[in-house]
Structure formats: structure tokens, C-alpha cells
PDB file of C-alpha atoms (C1' of nucleotides) in Angstrom:
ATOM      1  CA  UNK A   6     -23.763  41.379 -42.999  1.00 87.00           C
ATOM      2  CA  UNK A   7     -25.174  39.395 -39.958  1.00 96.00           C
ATOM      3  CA  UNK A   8     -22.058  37.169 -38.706  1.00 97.00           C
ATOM      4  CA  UNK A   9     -24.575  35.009 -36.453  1.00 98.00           C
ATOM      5  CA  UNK A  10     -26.909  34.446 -39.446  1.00 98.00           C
ATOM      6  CA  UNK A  11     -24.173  33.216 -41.450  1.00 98.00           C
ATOM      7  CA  UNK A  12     -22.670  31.099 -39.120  1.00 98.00           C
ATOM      8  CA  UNK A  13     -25.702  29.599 -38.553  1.00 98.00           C
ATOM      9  CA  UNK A  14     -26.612  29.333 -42.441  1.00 98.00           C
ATOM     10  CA  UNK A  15     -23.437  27.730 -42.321  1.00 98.00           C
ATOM     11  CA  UNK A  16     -23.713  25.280 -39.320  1.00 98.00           C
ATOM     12  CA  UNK A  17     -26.073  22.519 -41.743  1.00 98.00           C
ATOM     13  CA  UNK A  18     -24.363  19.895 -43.450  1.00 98.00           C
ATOM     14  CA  UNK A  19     -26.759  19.511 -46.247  1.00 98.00           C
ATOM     15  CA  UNK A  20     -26.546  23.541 -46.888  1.00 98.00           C
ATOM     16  CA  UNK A  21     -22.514  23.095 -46.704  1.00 98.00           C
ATOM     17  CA  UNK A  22     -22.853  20.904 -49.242  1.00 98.00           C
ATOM     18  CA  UNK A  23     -25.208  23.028 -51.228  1.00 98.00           C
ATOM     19  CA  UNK A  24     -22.553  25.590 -51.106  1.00 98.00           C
ATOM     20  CA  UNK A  25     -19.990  23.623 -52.310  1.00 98.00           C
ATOM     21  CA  UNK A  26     -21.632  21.860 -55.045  1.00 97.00           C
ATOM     22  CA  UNK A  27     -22.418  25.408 -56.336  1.00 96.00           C
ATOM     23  CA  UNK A  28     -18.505  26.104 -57.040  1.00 95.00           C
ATOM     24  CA  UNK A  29     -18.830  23.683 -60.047  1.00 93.00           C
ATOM     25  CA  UNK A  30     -22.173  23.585 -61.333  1.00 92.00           C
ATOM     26  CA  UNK A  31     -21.223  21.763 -64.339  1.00 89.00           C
ATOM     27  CA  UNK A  32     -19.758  19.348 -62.326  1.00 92.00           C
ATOM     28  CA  UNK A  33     -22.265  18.803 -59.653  1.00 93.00           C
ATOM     29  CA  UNK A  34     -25.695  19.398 -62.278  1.00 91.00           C
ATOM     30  CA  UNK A  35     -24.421  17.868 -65.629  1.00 85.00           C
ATOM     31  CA  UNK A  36     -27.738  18.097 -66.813  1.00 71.00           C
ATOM     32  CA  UNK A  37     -28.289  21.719 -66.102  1.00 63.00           C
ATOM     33  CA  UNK A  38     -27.645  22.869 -69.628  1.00 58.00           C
ATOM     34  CA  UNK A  39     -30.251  21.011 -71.444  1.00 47.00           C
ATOM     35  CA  UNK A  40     -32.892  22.489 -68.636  1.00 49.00           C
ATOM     36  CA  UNK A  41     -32.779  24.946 -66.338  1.00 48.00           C
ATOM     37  CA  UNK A  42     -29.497  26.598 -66.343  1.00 50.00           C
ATOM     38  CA  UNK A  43     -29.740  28.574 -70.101  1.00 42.00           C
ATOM     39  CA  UNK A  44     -27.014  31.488 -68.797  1.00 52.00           C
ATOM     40  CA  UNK A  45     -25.260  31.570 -65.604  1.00 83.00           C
ATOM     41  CA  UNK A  46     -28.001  32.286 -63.631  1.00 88.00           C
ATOM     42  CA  UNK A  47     -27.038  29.285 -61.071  1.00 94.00           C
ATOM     43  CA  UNK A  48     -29.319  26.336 -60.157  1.00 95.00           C
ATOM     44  CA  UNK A  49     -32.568  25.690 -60.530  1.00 95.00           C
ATOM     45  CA  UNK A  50     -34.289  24.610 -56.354  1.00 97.00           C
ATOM     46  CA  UNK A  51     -35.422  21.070 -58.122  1.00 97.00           C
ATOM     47  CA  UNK A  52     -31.796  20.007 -59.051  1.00 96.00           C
ATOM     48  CA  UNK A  53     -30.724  21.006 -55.810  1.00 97.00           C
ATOM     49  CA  UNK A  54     -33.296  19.130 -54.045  1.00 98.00           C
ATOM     50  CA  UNK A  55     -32.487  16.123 -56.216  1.00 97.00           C
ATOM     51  CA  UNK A  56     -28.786  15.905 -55.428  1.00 97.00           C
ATOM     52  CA  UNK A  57     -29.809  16.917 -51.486  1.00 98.00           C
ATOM     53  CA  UNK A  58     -32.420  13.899 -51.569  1.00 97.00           C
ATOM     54  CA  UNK A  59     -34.569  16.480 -48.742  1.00 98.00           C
ATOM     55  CA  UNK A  60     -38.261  17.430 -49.727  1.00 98.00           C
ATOM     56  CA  UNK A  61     -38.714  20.189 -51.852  1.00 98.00           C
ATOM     57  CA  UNK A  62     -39.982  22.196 -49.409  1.00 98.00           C
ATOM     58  CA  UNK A  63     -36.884  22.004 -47.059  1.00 98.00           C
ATOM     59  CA  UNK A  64     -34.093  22.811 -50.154  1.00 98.00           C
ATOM     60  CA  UNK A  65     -36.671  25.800 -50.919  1.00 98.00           C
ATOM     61  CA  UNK A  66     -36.317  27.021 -47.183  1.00 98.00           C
ATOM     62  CA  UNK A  67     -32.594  26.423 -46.669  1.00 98.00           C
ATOM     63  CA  UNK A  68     -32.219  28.375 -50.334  1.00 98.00           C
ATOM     64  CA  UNK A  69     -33.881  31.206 -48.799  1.00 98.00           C
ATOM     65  CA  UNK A  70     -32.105  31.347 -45.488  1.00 98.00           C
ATOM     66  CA  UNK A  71     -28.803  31.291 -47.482  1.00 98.00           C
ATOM     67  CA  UNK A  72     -30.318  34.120 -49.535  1.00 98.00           C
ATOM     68  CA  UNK A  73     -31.024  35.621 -46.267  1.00 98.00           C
ATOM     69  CA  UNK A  74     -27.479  35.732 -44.979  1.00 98.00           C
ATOM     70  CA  UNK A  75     -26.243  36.874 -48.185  1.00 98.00           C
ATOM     71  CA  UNK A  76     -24.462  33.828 -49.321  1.00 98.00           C
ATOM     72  CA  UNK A  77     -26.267  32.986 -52.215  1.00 98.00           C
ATOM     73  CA  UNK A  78     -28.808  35.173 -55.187  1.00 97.00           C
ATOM     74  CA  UNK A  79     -31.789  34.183 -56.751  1.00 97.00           C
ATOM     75  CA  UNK A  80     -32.914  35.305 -60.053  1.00 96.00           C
ATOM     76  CA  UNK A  81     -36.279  34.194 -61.015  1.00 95.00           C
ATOM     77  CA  UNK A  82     -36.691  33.432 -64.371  1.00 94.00           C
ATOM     78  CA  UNK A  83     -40.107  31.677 -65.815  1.00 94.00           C
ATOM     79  CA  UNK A  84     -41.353  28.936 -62.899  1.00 96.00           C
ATOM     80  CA  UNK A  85     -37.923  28.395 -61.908  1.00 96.00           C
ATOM     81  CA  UNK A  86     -35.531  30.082 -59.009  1.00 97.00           C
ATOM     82  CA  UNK A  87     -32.163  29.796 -59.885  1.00 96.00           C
ATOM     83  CA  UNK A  88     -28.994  30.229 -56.903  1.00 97.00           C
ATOM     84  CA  UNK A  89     -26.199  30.727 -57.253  1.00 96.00           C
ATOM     85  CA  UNK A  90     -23.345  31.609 -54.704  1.00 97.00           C
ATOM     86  CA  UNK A  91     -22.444  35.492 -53.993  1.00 98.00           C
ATOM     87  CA  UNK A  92     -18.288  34.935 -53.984  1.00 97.00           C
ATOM     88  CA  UNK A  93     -18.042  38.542 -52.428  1.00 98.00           C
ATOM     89  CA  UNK A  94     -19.921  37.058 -49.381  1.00 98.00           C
ATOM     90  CA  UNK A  95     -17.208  34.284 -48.954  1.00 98.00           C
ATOM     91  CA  UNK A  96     -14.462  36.718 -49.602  1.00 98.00           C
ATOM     92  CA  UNK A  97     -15.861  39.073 -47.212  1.00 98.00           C
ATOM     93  CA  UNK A  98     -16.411  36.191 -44.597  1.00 98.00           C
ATOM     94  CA  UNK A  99     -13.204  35.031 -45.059  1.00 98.00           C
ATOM     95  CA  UNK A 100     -11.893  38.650 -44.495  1.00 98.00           C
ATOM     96  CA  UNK A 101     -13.844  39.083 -41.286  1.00 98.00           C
ATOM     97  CA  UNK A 102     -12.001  36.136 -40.146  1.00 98.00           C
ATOM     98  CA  UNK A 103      -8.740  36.870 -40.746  1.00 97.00           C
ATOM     99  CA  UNK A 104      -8.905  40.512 -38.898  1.00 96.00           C
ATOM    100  CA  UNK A 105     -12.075  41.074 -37.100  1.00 93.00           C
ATOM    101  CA  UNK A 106     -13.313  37.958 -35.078  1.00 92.00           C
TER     102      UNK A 106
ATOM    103  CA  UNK B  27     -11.191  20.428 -37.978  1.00 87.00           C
ATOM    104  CA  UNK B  28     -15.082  19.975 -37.611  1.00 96.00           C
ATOM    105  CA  UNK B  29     -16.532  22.593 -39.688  1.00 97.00           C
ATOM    106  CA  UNK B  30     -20.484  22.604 -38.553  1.00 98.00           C
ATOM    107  CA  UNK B  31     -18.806  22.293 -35.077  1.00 98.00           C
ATOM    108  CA  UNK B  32     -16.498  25.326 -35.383  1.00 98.00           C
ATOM    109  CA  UNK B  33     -19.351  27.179 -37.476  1.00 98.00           C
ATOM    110  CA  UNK B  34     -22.179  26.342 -34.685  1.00 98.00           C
ATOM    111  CA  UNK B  35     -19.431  27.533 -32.003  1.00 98.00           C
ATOM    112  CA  UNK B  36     -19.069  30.851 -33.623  1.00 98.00           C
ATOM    113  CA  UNK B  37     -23.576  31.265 -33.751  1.00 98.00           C
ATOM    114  CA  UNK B  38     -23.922  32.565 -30.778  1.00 98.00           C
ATOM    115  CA  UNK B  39     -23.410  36.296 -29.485  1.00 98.00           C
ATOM    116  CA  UNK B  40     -21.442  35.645 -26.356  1.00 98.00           C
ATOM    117  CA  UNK B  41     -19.310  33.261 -27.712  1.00 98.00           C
ATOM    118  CA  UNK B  42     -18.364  35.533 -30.268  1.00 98.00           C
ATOM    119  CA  UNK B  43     -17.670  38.264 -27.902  1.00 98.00           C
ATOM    120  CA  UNK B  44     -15.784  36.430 -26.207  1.00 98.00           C
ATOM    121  CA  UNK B  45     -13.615  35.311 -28.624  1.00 98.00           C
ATOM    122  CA  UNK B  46     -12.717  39.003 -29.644  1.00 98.00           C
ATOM    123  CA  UNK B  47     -12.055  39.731 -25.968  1.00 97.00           C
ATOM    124  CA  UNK B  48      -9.885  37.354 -26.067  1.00 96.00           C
ATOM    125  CA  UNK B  49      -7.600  38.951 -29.045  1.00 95.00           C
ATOM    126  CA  UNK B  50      -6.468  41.946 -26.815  1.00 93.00           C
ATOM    127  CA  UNK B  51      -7.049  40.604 -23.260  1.00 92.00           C
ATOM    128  CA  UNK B  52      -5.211  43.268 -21.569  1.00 89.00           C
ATOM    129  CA  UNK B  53      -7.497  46.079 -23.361  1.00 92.00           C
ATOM    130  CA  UNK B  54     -10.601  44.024 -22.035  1.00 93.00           C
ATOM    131  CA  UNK B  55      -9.702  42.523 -18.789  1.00 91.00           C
ATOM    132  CA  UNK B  56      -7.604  45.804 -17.652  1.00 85.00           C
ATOM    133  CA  UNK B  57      -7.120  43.814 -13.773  1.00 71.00           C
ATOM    134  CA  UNK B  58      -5.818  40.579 -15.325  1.00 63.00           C
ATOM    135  CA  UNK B  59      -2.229  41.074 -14.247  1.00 58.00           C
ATOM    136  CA  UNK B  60      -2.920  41.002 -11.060  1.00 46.00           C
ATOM    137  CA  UNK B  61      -5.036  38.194 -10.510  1.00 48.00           C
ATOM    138  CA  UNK B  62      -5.138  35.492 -12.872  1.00 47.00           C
ATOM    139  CA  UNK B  63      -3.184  36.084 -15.807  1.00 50.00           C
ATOM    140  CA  UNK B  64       0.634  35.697 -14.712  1.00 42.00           C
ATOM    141  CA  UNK B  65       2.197  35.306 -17.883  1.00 52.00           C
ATOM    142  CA  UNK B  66       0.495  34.531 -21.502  1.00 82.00           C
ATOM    143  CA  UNK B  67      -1.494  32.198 -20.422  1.00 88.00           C
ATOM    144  CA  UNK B  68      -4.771  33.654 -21.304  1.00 94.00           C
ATOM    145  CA  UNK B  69      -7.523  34.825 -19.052  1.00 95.00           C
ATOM    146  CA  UNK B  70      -9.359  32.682 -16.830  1.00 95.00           C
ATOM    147  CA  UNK B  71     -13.192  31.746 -16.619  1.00 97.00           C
ATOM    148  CA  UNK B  72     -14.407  33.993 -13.816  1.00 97.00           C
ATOM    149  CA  UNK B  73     -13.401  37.326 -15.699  1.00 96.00           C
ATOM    150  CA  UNK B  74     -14.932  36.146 -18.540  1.00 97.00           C
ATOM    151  CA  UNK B  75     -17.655  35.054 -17.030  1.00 98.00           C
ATOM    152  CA  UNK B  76     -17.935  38.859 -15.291  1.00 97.00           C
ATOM    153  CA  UNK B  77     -17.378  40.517 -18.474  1.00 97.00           C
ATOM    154  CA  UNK B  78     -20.345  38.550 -20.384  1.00 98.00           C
ATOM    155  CA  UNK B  79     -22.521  38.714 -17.548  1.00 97.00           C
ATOM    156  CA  UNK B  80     -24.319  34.957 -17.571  1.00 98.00           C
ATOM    157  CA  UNK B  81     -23.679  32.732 -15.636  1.00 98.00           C
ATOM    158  CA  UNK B  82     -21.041  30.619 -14.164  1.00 98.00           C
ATOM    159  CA  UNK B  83     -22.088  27.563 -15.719  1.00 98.00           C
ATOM    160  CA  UNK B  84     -23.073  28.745 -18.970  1.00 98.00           C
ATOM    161  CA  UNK B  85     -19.756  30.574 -19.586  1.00 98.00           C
ATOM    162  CA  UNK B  86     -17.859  26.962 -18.573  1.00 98.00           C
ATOM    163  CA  UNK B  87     -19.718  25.404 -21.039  1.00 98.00           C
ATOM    164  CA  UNK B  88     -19.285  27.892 -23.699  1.00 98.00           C
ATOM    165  CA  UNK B  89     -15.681  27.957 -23.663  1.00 98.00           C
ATOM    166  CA  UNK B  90     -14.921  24.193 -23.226  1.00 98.00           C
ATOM    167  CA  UNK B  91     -17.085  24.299 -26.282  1.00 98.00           C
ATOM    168  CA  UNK B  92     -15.033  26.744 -28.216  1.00 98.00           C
ATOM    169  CA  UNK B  93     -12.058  24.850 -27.278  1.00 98.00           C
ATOM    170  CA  UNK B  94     -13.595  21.202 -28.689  1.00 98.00           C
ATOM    171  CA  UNK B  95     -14.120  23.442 -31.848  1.00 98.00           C
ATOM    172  CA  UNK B  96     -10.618  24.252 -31.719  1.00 98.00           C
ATOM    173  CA  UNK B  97     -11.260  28.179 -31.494  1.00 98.00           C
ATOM    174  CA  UNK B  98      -9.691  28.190 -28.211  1.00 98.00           C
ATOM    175  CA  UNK B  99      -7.033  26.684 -25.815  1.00 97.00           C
ATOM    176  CA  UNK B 100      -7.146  25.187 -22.193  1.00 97.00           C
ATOM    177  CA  UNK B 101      -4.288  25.511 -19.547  1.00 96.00           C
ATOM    178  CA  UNK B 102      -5.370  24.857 -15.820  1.00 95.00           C
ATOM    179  CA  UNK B 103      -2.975  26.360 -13.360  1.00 93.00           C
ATOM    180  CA  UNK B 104      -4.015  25.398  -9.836  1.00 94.00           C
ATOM    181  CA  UNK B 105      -7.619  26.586  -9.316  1.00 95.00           C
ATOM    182  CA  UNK B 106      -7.749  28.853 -12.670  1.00 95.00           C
ATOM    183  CA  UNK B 107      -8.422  27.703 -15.898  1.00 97.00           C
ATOM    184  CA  UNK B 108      -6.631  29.836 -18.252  1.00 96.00           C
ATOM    185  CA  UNK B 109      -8.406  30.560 -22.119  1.00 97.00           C
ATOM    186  CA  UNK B 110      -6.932  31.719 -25.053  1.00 96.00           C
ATOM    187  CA  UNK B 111      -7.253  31.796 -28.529  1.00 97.00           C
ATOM    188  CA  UNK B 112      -5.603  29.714 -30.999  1.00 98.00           C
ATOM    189  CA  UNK B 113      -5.021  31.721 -34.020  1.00 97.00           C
ATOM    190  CA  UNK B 114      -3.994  28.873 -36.244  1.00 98.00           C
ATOM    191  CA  UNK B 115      -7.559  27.713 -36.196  1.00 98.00           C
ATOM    192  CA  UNK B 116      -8.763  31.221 -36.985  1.00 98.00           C
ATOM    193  CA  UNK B 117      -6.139  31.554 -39.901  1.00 98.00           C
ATOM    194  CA  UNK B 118      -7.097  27.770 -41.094  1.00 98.00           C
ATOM    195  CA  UNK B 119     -10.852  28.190 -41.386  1.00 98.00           C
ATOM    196  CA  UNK B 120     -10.215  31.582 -42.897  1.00 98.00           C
ATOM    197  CA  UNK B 121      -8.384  29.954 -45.688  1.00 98.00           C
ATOM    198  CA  UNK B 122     -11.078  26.916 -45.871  1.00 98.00           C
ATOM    199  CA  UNK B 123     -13.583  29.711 -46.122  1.00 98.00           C
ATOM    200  CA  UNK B 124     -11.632  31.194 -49.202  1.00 97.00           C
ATOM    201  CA  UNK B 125     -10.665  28.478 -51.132  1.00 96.00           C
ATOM    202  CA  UNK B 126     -12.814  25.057 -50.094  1.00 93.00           C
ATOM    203  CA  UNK B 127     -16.451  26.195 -48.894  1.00 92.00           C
TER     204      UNK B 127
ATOM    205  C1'  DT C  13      -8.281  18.400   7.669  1.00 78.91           C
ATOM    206  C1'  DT C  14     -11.546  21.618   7.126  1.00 78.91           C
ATOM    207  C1'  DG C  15     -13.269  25.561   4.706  1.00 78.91           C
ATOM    208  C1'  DG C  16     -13.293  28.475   0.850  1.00 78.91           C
ATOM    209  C1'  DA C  17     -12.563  29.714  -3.998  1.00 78.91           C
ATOM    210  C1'  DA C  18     -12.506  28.495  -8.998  1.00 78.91           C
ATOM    211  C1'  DT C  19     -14.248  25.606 -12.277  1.00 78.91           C
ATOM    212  C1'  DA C  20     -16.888  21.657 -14.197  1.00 78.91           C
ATOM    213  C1'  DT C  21     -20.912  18.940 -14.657  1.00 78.91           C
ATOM    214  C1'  DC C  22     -25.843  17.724 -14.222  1.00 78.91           C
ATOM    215  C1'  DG C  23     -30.889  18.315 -14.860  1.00 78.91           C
ATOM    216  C1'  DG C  24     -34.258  21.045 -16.756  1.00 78.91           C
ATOM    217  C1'  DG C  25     -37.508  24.701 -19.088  1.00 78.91           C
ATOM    218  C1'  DA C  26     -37.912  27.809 -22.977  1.00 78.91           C
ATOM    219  C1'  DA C  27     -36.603  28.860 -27.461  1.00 78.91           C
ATOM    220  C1'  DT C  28     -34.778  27.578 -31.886  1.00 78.91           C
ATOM    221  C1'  DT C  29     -33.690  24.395 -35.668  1.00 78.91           C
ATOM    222  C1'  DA C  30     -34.294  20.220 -38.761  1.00 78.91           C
ATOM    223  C1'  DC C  31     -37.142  18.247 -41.453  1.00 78.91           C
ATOM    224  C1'  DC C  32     -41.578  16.681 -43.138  1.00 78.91           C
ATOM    225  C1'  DG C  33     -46.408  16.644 -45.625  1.00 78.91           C
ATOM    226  C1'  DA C  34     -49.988  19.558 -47.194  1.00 78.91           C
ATOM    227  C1'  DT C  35     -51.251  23.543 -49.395  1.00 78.91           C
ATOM    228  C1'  DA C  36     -50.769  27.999 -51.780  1.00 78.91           C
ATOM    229  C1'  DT C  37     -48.853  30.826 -55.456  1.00 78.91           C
ATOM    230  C1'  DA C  38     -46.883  31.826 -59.835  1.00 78.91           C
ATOM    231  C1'  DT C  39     -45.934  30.755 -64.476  1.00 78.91           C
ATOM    232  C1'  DA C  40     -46.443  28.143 -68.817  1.00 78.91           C
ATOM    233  C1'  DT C  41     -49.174  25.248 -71.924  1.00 78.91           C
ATOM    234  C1'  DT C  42     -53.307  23.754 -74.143  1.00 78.91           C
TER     235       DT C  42
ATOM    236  C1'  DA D  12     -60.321  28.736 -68.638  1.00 78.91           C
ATOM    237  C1'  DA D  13     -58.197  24.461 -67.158  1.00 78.91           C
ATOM    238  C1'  DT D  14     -54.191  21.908 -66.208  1.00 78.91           C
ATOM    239  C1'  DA D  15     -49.455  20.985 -65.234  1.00 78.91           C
ATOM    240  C1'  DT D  16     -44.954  22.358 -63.396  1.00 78.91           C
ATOM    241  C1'  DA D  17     -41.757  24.814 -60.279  1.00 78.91           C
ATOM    242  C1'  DT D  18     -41.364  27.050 -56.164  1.00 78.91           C
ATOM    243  C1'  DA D  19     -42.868  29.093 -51.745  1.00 78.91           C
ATOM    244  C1'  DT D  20     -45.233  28.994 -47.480  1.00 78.91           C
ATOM    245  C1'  DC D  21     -47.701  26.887 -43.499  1.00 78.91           C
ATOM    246  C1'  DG D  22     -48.358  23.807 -39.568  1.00 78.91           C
ATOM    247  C1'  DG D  23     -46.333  20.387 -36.964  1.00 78.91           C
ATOM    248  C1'  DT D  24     -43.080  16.892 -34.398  1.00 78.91           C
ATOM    249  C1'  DA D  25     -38.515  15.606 -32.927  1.00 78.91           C
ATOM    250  C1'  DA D  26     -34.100  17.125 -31.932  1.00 78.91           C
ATOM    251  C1'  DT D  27     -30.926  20.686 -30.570  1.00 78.91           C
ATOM    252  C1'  DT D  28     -29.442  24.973 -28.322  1.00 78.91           C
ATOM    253  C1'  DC D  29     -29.634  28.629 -24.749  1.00 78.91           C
ATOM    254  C1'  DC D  30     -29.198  29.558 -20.360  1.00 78.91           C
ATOM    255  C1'  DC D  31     -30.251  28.745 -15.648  1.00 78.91           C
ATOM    256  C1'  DG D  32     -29.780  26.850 -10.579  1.00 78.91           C
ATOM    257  C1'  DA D  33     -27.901  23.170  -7.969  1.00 78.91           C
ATOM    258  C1'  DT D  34     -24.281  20.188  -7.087  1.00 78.91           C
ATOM    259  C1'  DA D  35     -19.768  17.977  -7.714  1.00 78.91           C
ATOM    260  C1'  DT D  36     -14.831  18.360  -8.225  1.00 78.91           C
ATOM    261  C1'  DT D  37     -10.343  20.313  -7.747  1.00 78.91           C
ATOM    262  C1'  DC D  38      -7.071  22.959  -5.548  1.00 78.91           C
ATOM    263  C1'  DC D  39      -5.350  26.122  -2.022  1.00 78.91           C
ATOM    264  C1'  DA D  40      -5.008  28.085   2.661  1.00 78.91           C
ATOM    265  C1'  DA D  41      -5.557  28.106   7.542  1.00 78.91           C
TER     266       DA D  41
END
DNA sequence: TTGGAATATCGGGAATTACCGATATATATT
DNA sequence: AATATATATCGGTAATTCCCGATATTCCAA
């Protein structure tokens, strides 16, 4: 658990957002039933980037560097990535927080 | 409460060293009584600035930073500048961390 | 009121980050 | 095998951050 990596995953506006829109996916993705999403495997990188309105290829890196700090999984299934958040991450964040920093 | 401002505040290494200093000052600034810090004030810039070992400047800049996040607060008391945490802002982005991000 | 001490601000070079377009890779379909 | 789709990676420019030295400002002391 790099704190600096996370803070800095966190410090983007569009990744914030990301984040947040992950908490409801069936709110944020409506259409992610009929398409990507057949479990709860998360979000598929192309609805992501749609909602973001960023290339593909920066929602692919920002998914990756908030892989990296351990804020979000990926589970490759077929052609697509899904993400989805890793609530023990915020927990533990949140945690650090509280007692540590 | 700026979030990407408090979250970029906390991405740096110093900064957060600094900012745990700062949550037992008299463990980490053990000659603080008898210079600067008179009462609960906090500790001033030039110990800090000793303990981290950058410069001057940068370690002004850093903590008027923290403190325009919020992380910190600012008393000036003749020729010292007197820094100290503000644990309210610690506690509130804990709880934005758990519950809204 | 002049000099010194503590802090703040300014200007800048090196490193990092924010995005992009182009291309590569992997998988599915025909 | 050829093509299409989803994602990842690469190379690059503009903006931001890191940290410095130099200078300005504020306050105190002689």
C-alpha cells in the first residue's frame, strides 16, 4: 500500500469521478447489463471512456494506474477489461487517515 | 474542502512527513520548548525546515500549501510562524474517504 | 535606525503528469 | 485466414510539480 501513489491516483478529477461513478454502476452505466457487465465483474474501459468523454487511450491508462495503487481490479473477460473498485482499499485508506497520517 | 487540492498536498514525501511530525511535536522536535514553541502553538518553520532537510524556501512553500489545503494551521507570533495540524480536516476527509469517494 | 534573524516570495531548471493520436495486441466472428 | 472490436502501449507536447538560490518582507534588538 503506497500512500503517495494513491494520493496521487487520487489527485485527477476525471479519475475521482471514475471512482465515484463506480459506487453505483447501475446508476452511472444503465446500459451495462445488456453488454458488458453479465456478473459483477465492474465496468467495461469503453463505458468508462464514454461517460469520461477522454480518448480511449487515456481512461485505459488512468484504469491501470488506479489498478496500480490498489484502488480498483480488473478481470479480463473475452476483449473486454472490466473495473471495478477494491472497497478494502478505501476502508483501509480511510483507516490510515484516521490513525496513521 | 478541495479534494484534488488536499489529495495533491498529501503526494509528496516531505509533506507527508511532516504532517506526522507534526502529530507528536514534542517527540520530534525534542528542543521546541525552548525556542519557538511557547505554548500549543505548533512548531515553527525553521525546525521543520531542519528536520526535513530542504530548503528554506521549499519548506515555506510546502506548508503554506498544506495549510490552503486545510491540513494545517498558521499563527505568526513576532518573527515565528507557528504550524500545526488541524485534525478536523484529517477526521473530515477520513469520513469523505469512507462514505463519498 | 541599523543590523540580524525568521519567514515569504520570485524566477528558474529538471522531473513528472495530463492528455492526445497512432499503433500494437488480444479476442471473437466469418 | 481475414476482419472487426476492445483494450493496451508508445511517442509526444503542454502544463504542473519539485526543489533550488536569490531576494524581499517582517519583526526584534542594540
Amino acid at each position: 500500500m503506497d500512500q503517495i501513489e494513491i494520493f496521487k491516483a487520487l489527485s485527477n478529477k476525471t479519475r475521482l469521478q471514475i471512482l465515484t461513478w463506480l459506487k453505483e454502476p447501475e446508476k452511472h452505466f444503465p446500459d451495462h447489463k445488456i453488454s458488458c457487465d453479465h456478473n459483477n465483474l465492474g465496468v467495461c474501459v469503453g463505458h468508462i471512456q464514454q461517460k469520461a468523454g477522454l480518448t480511449q487511450s487515456t481512461i485505459s491508462e488512468y484504469l491501470s494506474l488506479l489498478q496500480r495503487a490498489g484502488l480498483v481490479t480488473a478481470t479480463r473477460m473475452g476483449q473486454w477489461t472490466y473495473y471495478k473498485r477494491n472497497e478494502a482499499a478505501f476502508e483501509a485508506l480511510s483507516n490510515l487517515i484516521a490513525s496513521e497520517i
